[in-house]
Coordinates of C-alpha atoms in Angstrom, one line a residue:
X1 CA 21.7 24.7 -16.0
X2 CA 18.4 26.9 -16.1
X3 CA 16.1 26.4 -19.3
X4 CA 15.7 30.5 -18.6
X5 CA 16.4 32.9 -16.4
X6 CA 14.3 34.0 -13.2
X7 CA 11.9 36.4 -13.8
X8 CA 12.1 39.8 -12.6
X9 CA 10.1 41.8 -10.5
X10 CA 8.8 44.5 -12.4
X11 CA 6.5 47.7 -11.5
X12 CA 5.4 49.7 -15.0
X13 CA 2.9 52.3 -12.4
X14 CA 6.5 53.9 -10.4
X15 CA 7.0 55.8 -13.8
X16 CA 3.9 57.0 -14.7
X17 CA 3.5 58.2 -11.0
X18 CA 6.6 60.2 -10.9
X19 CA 5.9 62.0 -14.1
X20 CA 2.3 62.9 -12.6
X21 CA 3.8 64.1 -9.2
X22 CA 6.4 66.5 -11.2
X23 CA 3.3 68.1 -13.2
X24 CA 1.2 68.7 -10.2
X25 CA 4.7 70.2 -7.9
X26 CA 5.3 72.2 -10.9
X27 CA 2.0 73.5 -11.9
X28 CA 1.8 74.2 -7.8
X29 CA 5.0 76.3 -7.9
X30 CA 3.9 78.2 -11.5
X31 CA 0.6 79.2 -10.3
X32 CA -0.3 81.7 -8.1
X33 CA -3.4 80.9 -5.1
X34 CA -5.2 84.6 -6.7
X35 CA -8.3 84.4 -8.2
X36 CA -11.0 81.7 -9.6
X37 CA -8.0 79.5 -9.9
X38 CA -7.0 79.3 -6.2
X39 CA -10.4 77.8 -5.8
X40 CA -10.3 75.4 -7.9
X41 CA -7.1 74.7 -8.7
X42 CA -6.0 73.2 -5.3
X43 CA -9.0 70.4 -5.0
X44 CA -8.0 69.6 -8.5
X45 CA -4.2 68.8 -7.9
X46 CA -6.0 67.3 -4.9
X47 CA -8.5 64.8 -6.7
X48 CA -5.4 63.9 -9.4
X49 CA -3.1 63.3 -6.6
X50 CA -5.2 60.7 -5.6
X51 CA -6.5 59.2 -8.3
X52 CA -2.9 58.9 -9.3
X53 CA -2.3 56.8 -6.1
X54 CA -5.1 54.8 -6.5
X55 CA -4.2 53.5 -9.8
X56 CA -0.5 53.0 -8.4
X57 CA -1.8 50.8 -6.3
X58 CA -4.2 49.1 -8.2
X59 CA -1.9 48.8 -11.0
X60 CA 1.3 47.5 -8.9
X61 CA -1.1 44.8 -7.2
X62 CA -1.9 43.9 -11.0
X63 CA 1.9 43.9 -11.4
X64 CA 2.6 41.3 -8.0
X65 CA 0.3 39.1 -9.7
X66 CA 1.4 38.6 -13.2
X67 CA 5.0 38.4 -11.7
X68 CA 3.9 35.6 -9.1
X69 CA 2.5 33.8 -12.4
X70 CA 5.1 34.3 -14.2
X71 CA 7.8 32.5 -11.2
X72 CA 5.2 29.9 -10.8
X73 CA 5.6 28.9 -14.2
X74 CA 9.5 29.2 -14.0
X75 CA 9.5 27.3 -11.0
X76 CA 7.8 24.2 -12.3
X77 CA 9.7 24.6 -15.7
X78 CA 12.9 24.4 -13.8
X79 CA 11.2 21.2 -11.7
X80 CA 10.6 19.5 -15.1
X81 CA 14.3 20.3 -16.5
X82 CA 15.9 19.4 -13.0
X83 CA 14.0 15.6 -13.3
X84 CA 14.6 15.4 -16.9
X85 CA 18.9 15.9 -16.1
X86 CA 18.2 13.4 -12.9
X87 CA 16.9 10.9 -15.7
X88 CA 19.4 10.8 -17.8
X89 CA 21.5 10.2 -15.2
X90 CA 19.9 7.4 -13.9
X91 CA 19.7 6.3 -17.4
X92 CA 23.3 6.7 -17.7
X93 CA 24.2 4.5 -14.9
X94 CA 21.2 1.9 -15.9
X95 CA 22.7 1.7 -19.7
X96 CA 26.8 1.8 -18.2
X97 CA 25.7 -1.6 -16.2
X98 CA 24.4 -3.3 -19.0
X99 CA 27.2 -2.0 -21.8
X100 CA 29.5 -3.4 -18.6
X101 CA 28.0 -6.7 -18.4
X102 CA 28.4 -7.1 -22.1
X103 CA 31.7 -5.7 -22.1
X104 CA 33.3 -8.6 -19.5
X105 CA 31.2 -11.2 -20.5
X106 CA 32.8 -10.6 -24.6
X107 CA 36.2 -10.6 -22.8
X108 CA 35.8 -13.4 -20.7
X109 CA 35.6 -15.4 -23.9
X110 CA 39.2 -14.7 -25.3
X111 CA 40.9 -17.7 -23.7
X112 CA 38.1 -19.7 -25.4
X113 CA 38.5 -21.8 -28.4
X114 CA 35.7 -20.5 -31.2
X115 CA 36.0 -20.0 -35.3
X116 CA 36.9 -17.0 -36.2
X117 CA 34.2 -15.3 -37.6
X118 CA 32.9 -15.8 -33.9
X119 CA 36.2 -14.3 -32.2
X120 CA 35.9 -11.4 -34.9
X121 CA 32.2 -10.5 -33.4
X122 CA 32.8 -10.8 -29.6
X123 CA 35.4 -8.4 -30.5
X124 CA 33.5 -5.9 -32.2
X125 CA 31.0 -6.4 -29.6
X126 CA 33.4 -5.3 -26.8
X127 CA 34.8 -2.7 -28.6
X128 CA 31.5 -1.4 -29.2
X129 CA 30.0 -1.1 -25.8
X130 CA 33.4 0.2 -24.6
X131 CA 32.8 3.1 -27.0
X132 CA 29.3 3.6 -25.9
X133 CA 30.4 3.8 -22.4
X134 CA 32.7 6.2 -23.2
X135 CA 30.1 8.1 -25.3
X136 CA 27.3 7.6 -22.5
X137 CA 29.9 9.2 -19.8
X138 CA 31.1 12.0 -21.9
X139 CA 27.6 13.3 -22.9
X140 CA 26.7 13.0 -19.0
X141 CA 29.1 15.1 -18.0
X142 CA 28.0 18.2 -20.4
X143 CA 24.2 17.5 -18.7
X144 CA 25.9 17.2 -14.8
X145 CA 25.7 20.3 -13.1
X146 CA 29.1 21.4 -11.6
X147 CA 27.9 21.1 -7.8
X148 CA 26.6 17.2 -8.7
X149 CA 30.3 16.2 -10.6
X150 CA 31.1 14.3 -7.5
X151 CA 30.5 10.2 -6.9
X152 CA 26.6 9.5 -7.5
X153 CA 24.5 7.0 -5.1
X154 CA 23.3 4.0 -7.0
X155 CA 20.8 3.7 -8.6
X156 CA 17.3 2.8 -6.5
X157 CA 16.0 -0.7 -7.3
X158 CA 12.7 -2.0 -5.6
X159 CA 15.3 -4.0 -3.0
X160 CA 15.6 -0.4 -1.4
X161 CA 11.6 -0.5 -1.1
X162 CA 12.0 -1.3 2.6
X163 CA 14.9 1.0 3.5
X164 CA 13.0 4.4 2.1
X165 CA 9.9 3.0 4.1
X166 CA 11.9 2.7 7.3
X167 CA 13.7 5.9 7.0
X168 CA 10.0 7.7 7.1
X169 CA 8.7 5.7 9.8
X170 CA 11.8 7.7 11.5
X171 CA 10.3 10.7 10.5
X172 CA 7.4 10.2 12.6
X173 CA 5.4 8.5 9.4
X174 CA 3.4 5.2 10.7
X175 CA 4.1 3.3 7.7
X176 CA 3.2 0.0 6.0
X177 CA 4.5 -1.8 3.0
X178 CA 3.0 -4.2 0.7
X179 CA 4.7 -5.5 -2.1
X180 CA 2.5 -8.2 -4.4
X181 CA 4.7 -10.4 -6.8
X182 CA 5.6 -8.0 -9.2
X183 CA 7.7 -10.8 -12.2
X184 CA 10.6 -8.9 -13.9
X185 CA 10.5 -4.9 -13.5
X186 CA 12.7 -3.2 -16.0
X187 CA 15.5 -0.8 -13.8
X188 CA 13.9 2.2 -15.0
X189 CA 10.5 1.3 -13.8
X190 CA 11.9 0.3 -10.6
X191 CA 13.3 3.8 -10.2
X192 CA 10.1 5.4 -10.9
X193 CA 8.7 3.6 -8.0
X194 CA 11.0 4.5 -5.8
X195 CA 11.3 8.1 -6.6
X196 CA 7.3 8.2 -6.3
X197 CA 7.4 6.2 -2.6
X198 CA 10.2 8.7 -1.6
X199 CA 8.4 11.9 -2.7
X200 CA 4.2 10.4 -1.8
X201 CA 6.3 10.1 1.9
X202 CA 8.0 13.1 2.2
X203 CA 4.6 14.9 1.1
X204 CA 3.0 13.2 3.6
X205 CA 5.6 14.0 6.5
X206 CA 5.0 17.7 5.5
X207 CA 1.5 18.2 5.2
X208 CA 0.0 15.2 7.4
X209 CA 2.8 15.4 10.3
X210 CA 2.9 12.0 12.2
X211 CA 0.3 10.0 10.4
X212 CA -0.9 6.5 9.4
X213 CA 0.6 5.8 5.6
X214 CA 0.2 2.9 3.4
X215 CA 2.4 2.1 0.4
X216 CA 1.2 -0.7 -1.8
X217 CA 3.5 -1.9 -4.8
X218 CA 1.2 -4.0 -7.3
X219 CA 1.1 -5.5 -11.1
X220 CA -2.1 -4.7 -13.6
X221 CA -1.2 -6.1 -16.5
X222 CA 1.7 -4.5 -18.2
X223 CA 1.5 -1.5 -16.0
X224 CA 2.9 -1.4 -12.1
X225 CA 0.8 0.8 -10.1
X226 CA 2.4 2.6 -6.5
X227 CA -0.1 3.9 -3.8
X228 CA 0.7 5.8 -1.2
X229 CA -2.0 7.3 0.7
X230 CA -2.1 8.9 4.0
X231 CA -4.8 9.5 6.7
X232 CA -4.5 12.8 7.3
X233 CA -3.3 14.6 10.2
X234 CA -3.8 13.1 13.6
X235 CA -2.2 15.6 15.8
X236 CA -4.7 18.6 16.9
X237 CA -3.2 21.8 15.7
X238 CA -0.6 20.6 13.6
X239 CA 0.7 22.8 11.0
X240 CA 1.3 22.1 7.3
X241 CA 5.1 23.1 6.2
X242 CA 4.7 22.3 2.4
X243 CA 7.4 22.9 0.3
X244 CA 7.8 24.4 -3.0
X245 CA 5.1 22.4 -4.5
X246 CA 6.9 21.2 -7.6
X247 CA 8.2 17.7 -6.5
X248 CA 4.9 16.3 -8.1
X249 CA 5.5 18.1 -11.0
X250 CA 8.9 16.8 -11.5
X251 CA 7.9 12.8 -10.9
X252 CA 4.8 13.4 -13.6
X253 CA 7.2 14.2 -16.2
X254 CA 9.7 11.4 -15.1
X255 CA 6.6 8.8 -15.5
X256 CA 5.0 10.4 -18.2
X257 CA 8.5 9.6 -20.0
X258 CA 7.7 5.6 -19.3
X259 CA 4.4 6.1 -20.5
X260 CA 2.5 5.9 -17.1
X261 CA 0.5 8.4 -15.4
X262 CA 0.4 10.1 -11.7
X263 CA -2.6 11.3 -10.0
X264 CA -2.4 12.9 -6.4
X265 CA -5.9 13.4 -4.7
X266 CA -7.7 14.4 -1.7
X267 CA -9.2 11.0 0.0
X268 CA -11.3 11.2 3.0
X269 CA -8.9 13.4 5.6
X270 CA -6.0 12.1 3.7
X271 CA -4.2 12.2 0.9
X272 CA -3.2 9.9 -2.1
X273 CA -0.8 9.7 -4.8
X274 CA -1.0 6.7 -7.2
X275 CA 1.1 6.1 -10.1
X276 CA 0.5 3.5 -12.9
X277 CA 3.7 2.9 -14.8
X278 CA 4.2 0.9 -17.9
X279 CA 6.3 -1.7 -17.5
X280 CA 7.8 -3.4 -21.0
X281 CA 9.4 -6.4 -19.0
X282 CA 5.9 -7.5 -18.9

């Protein structure tokens, strides 16, 4: 589901240059090489011939460049709508467990003796979250993309903290966790935080290579705040393989949506990438 389609490469000198190659080969095959003319005339198809090639190639380098602006804009756009559909399906499967939980714990109470104005809400109540279930899974299904319409992982929770640590230190990565007593963390929040330890990691597997990392987890007030900061390369001669540069943009606009904020800096040799994220469990 693209919010446009990929721009196209386009060259506006290839036309202009044709039509100023037919003039000269035709105004070479009209005129004759007799008289003042054949003196001046060839230098002057010359000179025009190159000046024509000349602003070819100035004006198709001015052409590469407005087009690699143009598909570095796409790119990120699509990065923003690609996190925006992966939100609302983790919101999806964070709203389904709650509207669950309400749902069996309003049929659990049938067998129970109650007044009936009582048995007459527990049973709108289950009908209701029933419907929005329904509801919430329809609409999720016109935002899936066909290729994702299979079975989805869970969704992350900060119990899976350790795990997406581990599985970097496999990678090569040198990590350390630290995890301060956060209180209650909303399920949204707690997928922020892991979507910003996954990607801080992965960043720093690809542009640090086997490296010292630190990933701290921490409450300021009603804000949680993820660090993840590297210390650089520490292999002589390694080589960066970055990718396409948009995962950051992606997790800014999932955080923004919380009302928190990313920041990804240079520190030292290293690296850092810290995100404050407002937390309304607070």
């Amino acid at each position: 589901m693209n919010a446009h389609p990929r721009p196209a490469m386009r060259f506006s000198a290839m036309p202009v240059v044709a039509a100023v190659i037919s003039v000269l080969v035709m105004v070479m095959c009209t005129v004759g090489a007799q008289g003042p003319l054949g003196v001046v005339l060839p230098p002057l198809i010359v000179g025009t011939a190159v000046a024509a090639a000349v602003w070819a190639v100035r004006r198709s380098r001015a052409d590469r460049t407005a087009y690699e602006s143009r598909l570095t804009a796409w790119a990120a756009s699509e990065a923003v709508l690609a996190e925006r559909l992966r939100i609302a399906h983790d919101l999806h499967d964070i709203v389904s467990h709650g509207l669950g939980l309400i749902t069996v714990r309003a049929a659990a109470t049938r067998h129970l003796p109650k007044p009936a104005d009582v048995e007459a809400a527990l049973t709108d109540i289950e009908d209701a979250s029933r419907h929005a279930t329904t509801e919430l899974r329809r609409m999720l299904t016109v935002l899936r993309e066909p290729s994702a319409a299979s079975g989805r992982a869970p969704v992350d929770n900060l119990d899976d903290l350790p795990g997406i640590v581990h599985g970097a230190s496999l990678a090569g990565l040198r990590t350390r966790l630290t995890v301060e007593p956060l209180g209650p963390v909303s399920q949204g929040v707690q997928v922020a935080v892991c979507k910003t330890v996954r990607e801080a990691l992965s960043n720093a597997a690809r542009y640090a290579g086997p490296t010292e990392v630190r990933v701290r987890v921490y409450r300021d007030g009603t804000y949680l705040v993820v660090t993840v900061a590297d210390t650089g390369p520490s292999v002589d001669g390694w080589r960066a393989s970055p990718g396409a540069g948009h995962g950051l943009t992606g997790l800014r606009e999932r955080i923004g949506s919380l009302g928190g904020t990313l920041s990804a800096d240079h520190v030292d040799a290293g690296f850092r990438v810290t995100a404050r994220i407002r937390d309304e469990e607070a």
